[in-house]
Short mmCIF file of C-alpha atoms (C1' of nucleotides) in Angstrom, two decimals:
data_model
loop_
_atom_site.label_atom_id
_atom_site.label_comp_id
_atom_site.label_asym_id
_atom_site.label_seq_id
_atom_site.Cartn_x
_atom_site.Cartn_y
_atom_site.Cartn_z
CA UNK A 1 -12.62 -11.13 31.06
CA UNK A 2 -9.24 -9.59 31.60
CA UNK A 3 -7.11 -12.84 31.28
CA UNK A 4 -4.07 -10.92 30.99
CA UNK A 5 -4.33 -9.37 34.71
CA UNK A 6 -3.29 -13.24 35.60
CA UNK A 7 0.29 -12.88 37.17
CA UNK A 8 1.22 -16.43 37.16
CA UNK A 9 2.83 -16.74 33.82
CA UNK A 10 6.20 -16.35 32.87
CA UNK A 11 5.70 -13.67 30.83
CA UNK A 12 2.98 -11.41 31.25
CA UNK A 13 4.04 -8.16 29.93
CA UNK A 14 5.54 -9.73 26.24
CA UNK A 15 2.08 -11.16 25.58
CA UNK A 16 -0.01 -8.15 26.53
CA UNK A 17 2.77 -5.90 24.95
CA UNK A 18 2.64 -7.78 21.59
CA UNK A 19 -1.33 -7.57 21.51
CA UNK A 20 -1.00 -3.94 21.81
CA UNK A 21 1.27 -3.63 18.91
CA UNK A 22 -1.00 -5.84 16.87
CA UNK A 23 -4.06 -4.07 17.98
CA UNK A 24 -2.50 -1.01 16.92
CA UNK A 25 -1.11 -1.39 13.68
CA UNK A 26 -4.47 -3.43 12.60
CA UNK A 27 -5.92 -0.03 13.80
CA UNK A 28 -4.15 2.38 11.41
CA UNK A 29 -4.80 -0.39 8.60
CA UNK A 30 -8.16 0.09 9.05
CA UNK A 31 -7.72 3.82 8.46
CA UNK A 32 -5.98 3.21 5.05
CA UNK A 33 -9.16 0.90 3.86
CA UNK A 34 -11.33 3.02 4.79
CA UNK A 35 -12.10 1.72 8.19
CA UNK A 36 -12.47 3.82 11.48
CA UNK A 37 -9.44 3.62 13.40
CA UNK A 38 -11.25 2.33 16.45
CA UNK A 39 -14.10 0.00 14.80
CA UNK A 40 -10.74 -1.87 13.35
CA UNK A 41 -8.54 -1.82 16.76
CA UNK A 42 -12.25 -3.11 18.54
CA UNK A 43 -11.56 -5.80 15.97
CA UNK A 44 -7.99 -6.64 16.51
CA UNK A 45 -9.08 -6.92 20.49
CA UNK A 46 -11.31 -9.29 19.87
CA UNK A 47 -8.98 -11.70 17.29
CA UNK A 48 -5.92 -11.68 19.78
CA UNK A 49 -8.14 -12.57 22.84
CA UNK A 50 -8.98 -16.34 23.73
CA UNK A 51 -11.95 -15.40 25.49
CA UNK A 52 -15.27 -13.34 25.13
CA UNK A 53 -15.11 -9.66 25.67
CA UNK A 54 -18.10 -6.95 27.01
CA UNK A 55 -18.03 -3.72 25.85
CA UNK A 56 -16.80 -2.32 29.61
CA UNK A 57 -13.56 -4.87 28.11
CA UNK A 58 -13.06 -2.64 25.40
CA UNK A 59 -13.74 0.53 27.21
CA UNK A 60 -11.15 -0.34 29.28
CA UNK A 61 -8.78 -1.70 27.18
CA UNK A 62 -9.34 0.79 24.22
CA UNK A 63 -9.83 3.99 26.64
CA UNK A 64 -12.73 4.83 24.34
CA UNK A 65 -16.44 6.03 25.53
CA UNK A 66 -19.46 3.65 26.17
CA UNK A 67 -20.95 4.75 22.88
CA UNK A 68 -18.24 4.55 21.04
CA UNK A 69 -17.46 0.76 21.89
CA UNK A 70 -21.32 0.23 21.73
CA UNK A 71 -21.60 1.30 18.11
CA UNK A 72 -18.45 -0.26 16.54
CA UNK A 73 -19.21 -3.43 18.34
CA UNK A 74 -22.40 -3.20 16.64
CA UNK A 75 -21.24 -2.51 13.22
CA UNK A 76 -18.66 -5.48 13.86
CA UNK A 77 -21.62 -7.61 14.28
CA UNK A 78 -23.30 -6.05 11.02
CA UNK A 79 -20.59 -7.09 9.16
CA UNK A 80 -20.53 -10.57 10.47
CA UNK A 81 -16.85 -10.14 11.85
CA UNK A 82 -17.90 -10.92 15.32
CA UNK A 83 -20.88 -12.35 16.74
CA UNK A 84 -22.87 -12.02 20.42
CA UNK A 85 -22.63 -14.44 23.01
CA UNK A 86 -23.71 -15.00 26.04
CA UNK A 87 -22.36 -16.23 29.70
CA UNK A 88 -23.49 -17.82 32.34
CA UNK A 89 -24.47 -16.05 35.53
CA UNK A 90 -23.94 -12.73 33.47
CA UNK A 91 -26.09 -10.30 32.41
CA UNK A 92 -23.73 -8.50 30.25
CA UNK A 93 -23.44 -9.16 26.59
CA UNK A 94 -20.08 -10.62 25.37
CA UNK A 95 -18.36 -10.42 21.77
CA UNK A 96 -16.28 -13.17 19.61
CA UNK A 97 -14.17 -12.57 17.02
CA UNK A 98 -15.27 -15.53 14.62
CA UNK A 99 -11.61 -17.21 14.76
CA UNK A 100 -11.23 -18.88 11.02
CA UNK A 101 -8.76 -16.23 9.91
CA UNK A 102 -9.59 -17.70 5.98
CA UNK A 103 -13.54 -17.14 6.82
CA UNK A 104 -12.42 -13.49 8.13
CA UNK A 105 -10.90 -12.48 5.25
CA UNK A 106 -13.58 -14.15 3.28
CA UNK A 107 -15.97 -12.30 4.82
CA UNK A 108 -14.11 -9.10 4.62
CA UNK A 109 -13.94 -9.23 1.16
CA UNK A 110 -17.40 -10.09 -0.27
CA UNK A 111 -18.72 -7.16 2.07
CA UNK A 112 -16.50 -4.85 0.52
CA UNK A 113 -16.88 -6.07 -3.25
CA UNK A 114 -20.68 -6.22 -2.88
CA UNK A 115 -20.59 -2.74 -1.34
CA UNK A 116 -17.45 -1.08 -3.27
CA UNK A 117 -16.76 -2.56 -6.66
CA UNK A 118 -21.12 -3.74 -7.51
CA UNK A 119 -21.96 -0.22 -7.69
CA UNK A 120 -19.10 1.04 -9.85
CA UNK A 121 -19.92 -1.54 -11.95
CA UNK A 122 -23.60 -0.66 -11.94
CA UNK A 123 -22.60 2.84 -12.69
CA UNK A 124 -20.79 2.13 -15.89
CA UNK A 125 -23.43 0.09 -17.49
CA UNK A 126 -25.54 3.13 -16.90
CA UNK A 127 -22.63 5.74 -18.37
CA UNK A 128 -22.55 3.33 -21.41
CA UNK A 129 -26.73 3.57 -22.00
CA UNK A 130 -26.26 7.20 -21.32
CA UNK A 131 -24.04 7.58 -24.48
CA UNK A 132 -26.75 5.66 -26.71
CA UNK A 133 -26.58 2.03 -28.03
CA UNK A 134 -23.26 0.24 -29.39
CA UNK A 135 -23.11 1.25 -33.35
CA UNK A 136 -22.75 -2.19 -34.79
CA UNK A 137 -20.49 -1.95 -37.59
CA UNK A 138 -19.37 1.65 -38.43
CA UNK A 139 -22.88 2.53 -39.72
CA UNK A 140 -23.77 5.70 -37.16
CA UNK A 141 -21.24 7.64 -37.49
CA UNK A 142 -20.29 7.82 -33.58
CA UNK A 143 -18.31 10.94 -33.19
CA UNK A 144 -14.89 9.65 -32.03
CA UNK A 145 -15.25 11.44 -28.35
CA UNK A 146 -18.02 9.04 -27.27
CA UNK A 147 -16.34 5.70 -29.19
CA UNK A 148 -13.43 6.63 -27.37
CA UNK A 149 -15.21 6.91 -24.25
CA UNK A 150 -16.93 3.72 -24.60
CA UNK A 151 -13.94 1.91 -25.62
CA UNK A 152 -12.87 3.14 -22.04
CA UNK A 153 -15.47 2.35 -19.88
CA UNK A 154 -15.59 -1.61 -21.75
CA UNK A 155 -12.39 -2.08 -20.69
CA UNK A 156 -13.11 -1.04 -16.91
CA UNK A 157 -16.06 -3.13 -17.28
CA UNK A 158 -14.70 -5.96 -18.37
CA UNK A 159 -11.66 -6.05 -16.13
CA UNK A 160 -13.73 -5.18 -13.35
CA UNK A 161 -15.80 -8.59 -14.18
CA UNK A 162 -13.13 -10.62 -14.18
CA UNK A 163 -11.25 -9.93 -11.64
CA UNK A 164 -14.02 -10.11 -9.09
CA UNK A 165 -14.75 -14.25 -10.65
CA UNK A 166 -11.98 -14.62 -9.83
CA UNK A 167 -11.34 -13.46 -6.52
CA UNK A 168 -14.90 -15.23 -5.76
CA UNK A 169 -13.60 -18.53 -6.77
CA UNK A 170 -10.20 -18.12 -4.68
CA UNK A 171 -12.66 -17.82 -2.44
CA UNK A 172 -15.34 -20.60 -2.94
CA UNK A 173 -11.73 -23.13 -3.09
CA UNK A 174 -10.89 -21.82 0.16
CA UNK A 175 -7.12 -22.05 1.30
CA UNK A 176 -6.39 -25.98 0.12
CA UNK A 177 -7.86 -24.71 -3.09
CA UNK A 178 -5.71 -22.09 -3.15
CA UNK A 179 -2.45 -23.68 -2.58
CA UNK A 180 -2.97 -26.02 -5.95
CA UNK A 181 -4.13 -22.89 -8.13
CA UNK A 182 -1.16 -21.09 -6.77
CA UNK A 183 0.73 -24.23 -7.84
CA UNK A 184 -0.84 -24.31 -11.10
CA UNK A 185 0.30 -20.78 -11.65
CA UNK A 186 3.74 -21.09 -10.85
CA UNK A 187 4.23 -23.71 -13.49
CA UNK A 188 2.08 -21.63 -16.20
CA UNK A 189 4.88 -18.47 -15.74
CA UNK A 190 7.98 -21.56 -16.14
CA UNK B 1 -8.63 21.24 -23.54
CA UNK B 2 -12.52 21.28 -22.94
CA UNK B 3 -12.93 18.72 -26.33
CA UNK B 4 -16.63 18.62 -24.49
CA UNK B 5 -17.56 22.33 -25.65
CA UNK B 6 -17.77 21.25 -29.41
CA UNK B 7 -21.22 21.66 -29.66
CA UNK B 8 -20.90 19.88 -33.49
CA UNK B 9 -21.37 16.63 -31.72
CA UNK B 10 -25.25 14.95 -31.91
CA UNK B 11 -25.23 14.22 -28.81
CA UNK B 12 -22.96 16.21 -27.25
CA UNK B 13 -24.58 16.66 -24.05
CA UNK B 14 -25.10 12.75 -23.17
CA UNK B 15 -21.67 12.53 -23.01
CA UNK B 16 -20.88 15.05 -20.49
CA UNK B 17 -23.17 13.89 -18.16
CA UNK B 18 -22.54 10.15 -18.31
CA UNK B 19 -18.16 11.54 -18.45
CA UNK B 20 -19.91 13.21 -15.01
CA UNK B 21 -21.88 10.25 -13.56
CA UNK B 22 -18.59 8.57 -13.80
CA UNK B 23 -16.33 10.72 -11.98
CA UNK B 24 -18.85 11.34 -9.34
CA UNK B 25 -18.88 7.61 -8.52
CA UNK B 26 -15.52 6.77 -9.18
CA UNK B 27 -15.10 9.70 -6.57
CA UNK B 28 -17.90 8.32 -3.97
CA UNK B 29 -15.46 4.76 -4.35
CA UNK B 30 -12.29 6.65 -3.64
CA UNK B 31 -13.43 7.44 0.15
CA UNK B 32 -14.27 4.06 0.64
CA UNK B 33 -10.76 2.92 0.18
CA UNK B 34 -9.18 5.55 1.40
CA UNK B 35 -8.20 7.74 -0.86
CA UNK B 36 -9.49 11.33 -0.88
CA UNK B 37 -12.35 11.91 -2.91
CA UNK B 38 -11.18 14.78 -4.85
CA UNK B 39 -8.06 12.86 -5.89
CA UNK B 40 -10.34 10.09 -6.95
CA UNK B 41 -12.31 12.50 -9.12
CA UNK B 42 -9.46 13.79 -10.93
CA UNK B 43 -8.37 10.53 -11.71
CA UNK B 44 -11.71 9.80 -13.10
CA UNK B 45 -11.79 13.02 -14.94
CA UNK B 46 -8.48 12.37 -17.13
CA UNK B 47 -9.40 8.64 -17.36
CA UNK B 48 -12.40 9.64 -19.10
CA UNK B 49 -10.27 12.24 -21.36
CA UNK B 50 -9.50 11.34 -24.46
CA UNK B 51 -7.13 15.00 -24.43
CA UNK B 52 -4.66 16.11 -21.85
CA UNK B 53 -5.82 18.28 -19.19
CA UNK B 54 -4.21 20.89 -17.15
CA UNK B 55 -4.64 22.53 -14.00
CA UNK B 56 -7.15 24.86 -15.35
CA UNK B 57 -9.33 22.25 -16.82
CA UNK B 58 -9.20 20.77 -13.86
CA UNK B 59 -10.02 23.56 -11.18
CA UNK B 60 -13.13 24.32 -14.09
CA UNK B 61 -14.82 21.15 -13.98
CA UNK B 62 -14.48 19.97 -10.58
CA UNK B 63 -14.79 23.38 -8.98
CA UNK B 64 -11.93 23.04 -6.89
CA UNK B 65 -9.23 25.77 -6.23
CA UNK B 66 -5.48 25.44 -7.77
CA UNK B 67 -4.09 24.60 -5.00
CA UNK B 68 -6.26 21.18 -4.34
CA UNK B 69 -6.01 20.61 -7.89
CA UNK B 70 -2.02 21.51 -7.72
CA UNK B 71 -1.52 18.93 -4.74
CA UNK B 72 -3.24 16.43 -5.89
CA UNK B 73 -2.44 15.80 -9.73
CA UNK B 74 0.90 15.82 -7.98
CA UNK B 75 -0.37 13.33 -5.67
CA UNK B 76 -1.43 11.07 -8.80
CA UNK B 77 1.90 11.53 -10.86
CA UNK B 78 3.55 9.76 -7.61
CA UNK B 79 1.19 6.92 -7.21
CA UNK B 80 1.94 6.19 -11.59
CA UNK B 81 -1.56 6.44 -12.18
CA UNK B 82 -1.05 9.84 -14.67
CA UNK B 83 1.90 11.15 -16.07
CA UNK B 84 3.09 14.66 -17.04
CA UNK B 85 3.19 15.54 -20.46
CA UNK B 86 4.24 19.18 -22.26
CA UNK B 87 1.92 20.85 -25.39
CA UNK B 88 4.05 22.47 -28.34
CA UNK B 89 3.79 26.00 -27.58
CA UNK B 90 1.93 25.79 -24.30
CA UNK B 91 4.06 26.61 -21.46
CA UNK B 92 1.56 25.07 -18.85
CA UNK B 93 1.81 20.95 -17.95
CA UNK B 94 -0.73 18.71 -18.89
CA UNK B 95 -1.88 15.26 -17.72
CA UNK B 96 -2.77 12.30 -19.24
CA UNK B 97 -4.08 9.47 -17.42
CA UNK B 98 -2.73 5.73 -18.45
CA UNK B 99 -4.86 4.69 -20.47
CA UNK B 100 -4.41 0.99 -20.12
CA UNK B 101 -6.94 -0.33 -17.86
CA UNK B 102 -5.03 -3.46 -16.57
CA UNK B 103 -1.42 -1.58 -15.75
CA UNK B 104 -3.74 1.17 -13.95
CA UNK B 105 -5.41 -1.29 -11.63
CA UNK B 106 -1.81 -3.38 -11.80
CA UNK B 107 0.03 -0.07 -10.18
CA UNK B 108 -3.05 0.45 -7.44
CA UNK B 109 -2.77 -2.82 -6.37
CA UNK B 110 0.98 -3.03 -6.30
CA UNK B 111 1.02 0.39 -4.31
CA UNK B 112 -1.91 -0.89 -2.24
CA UNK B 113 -0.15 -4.16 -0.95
CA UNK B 114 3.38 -2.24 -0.51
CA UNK B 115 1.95 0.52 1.52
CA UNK B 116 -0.59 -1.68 3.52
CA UNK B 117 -0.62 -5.74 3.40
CA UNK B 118 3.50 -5.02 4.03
CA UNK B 119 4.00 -3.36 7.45
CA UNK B 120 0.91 -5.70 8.79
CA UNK B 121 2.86 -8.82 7.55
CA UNK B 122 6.52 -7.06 9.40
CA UNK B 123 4.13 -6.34 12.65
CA UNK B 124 3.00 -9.55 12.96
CA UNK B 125 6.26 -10.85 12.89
CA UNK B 126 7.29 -8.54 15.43
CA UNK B 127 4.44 -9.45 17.49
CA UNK B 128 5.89 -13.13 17.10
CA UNK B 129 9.34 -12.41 18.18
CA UNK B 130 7.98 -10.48 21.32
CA UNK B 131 6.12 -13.48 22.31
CA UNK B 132 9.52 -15.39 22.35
CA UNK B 133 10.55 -18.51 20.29
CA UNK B 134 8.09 -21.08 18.93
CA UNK B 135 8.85 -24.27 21.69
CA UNK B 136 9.61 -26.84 19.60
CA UNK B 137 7.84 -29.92 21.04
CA UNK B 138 6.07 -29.13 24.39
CA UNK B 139 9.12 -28.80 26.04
CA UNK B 140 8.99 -25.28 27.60
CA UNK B 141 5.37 -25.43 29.36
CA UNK B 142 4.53 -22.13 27.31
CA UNK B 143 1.73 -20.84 28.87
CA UNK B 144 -1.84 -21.79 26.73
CA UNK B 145 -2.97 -18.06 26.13
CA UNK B 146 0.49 -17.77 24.11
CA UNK B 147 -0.09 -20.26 22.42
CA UNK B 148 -2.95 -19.84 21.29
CA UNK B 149 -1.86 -16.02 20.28
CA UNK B 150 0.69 -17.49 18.25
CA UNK B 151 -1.58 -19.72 16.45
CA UNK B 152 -3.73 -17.10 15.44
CA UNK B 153 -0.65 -14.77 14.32
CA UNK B 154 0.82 -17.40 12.61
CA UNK B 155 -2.39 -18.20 10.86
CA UNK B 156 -3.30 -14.34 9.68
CA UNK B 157 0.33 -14.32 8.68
CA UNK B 158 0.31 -17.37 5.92
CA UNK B 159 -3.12 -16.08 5.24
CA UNK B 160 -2.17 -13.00 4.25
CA UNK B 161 1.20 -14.34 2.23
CA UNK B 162 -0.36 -16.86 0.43
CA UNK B 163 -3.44 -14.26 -0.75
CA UNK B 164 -0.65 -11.90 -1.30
CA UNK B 165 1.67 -14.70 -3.92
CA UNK B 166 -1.89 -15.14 -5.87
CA UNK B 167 -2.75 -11.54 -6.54
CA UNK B 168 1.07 -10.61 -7.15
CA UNK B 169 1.24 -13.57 -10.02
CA UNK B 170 -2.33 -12.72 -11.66
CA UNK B 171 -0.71 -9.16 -11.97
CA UNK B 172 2.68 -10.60 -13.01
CA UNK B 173 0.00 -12.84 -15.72
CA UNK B 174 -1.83 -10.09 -17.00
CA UNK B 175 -5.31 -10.58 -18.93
CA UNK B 176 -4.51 -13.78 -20.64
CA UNK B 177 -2.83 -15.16 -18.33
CA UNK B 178 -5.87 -14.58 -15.91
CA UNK B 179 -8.61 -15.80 -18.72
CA UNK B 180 -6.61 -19.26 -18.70
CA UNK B 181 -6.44 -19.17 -14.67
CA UNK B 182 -10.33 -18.61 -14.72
CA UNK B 183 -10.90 -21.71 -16.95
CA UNK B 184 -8.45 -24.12 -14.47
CA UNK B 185 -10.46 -22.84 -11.32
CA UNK B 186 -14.10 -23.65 -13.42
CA UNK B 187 -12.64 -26.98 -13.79
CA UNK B 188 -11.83 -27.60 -10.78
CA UNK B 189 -15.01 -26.65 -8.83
CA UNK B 190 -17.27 -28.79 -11.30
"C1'" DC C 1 18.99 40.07 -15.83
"C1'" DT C 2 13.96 41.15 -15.88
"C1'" DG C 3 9.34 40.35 -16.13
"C1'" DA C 4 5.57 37.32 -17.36
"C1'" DA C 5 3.48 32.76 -17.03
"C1'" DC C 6 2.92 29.01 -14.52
"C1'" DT C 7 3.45 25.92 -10.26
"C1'" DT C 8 3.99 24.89 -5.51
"C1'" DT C 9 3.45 25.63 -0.73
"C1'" DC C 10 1.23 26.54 3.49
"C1'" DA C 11 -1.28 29.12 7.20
"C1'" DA C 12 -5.96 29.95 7.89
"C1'" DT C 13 -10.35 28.09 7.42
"C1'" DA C 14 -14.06 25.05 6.29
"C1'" DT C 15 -15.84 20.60 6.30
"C1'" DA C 16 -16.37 15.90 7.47
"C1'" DT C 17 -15.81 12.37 10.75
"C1'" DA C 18 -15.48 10.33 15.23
"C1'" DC C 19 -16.16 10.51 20.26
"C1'" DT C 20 -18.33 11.55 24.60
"C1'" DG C 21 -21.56 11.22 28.21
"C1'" DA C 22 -25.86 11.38 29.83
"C1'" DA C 23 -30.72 10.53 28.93
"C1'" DA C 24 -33.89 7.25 26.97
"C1'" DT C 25 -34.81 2.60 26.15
"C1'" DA C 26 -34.75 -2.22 26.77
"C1'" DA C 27 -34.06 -6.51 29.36
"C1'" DC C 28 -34.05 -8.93 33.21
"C1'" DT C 29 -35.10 -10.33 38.48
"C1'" DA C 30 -37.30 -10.73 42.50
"C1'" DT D 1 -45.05 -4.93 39.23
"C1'" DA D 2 -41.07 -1.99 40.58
"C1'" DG D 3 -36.33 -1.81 40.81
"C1'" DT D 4 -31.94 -2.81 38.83
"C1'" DT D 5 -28.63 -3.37 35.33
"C1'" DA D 6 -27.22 -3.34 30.62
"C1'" DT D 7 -27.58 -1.17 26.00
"C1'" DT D 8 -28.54 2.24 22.54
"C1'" DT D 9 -29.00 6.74 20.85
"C1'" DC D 10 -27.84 11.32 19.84
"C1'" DA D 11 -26.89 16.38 20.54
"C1'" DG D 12 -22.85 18.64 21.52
"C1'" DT D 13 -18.03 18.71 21.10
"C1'" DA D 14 -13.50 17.39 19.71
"C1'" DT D 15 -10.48 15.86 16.27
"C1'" DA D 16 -8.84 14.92 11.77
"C1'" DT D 17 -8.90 15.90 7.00
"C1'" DA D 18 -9.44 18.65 2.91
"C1'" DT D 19 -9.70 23.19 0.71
"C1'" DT D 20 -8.68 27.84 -0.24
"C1'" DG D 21 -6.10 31.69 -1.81
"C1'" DA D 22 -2.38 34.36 -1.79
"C1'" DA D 23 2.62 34.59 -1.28
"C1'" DA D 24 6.86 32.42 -2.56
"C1'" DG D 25 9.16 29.78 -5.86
"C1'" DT D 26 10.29 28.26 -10.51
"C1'" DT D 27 10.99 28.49 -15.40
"C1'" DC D 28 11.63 30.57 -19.47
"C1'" DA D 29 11.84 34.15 -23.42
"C1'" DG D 30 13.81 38.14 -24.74
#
DNA sequence: CTGAACTTTCAATATATACTGAAATAACTA
DNA sequence: TAGTTATTTCAGTATATATTGAAAGTTCAG
């Protein structure tokens, strides 16, 4: 731990400096998304150092509580941002931030469509039974309110739908995948 | 206002509750990204209105107190999700959601990557510069902790630019545009 | 200009969320 | 096994965030 207490390099302070400002602004992120503060600087720690870290690491480094780092780093783990590992010759547990920036991401953002946008969609189909079966043809004589309302609630639906394939292929192609589609759609707006 | 106290309707109670199973969740979705949940309800309240609705409608069926309701239509009008309109011989304001379900999720996501992808893509280039300039060959012996910290910088930062060009052109394609994008990708994952 | 109708603001307050630290639990070693 | 060290949990507390309600501000008709 603590490989930036090594005073041999050339320039100590820059490096540790810069991982603070990182560590910090991926912190307040986290707060816009939704994310606590600290479970997304505990995070940032881990992605900007080269080695393992214990939770006494992050205590220190963080100035937060046992608990505290003991919680978040377990909720990192939950979300499969970070994994346990395990040295030599030490009791202690130690944390990785899984390093594949693309797999990161990846990971951040099937979590948060399986968690966020599944249920919303969920919810509409149920709002749609709610309001009785689609009148085929103009038979029923749907007050205008509820066709309205459907009309509505298709259109989240479907966009909804659609927009998550796709963000789950850009994800199956993975970034070479993504450069050609982004190619692709360059010369489709020409 | 209050279209929902018809009582005319066949099933006029159906769609009240579904119009409130939706603005619950939508609400419940709001926190999870951030946004208050309050705000999130409103919005959900005059996306499921077919009428404009003013600030009394709104402090009636949300239960909340002018002032919340005040602040946060407000809040709304400057994110472009709802826009002010004015009722022949009604001196109060109403509000009318945009109804189009792709330029509503077009101006979230557009706000979204302004407010938040932004100032993480700046930091990280700050966070570069701090480190000093990239050695071109191994020439200046840079120290293998900062270079490694660069590599995962650098990494995040193409990451998040490259994500960033996709989701800005699907926008800039709109719903056709994406349908025809979803066929390429099918293609080329078989 | 005046008063009525409506909107905004903001200090006080309520609520929700996160953090601490120590006790309980678990995991290891000798 | 007992003793030691690491980890988790959670009641109490601190902090941050949202809400209220009434006062101040605005707009408009006469």
């Amino acid at each position: 731990m603590s490989e930036t207490v090594k005073t041999d390099a050339t320039q100590p302070v820059p490096l540790d400096a810069s991982r603070q400002l990182f560590i910090r602004r991926w912190g307040e992120m986290g707060g816009y998304w939704g994310i606590n503060r600290t479970m997304a600087e505990i995070h940032a720690l881990l992605f900007v150092s080269n080695e393992p870290v214990c939770t006494d690491d992050v205590m220190e480094r963080l100035l937060v509580s046992r608990g505290t780092a003991s919680t978040n780093l377990r909720a990192l783990v939950d979300w499969g941002l970070i994994e346990r590992v395990h040295l030599r010759g030490d009791r202690r547990e130690y944390f990785l931030c899984r390093t594949n920036v693309w797999e990161m991401l990846e990971t951040i953002i099937q979590q948060r469509r399986r968690r966020e946008v599944e249920p919303i969609v969920e919810t509409i189909d149920k709002c749609l039974e709610m309001v009785g079966p689609v009148t085929k043809g103009k038979t029923a004589a749907e007050p205008e309110d509820v066709t309205k309302f459907r009309c509505r609630l298709e259109e989240m639906q479907s966009f909804l739908q659609s927009f998550g394939a796709i963000v789950d292929m850009m994800v199956t192609l993975g970034p070479e995948g993504l450069e050609r589609v982004s190619g692709m759609m360059t010369k489709m707006m020409a």
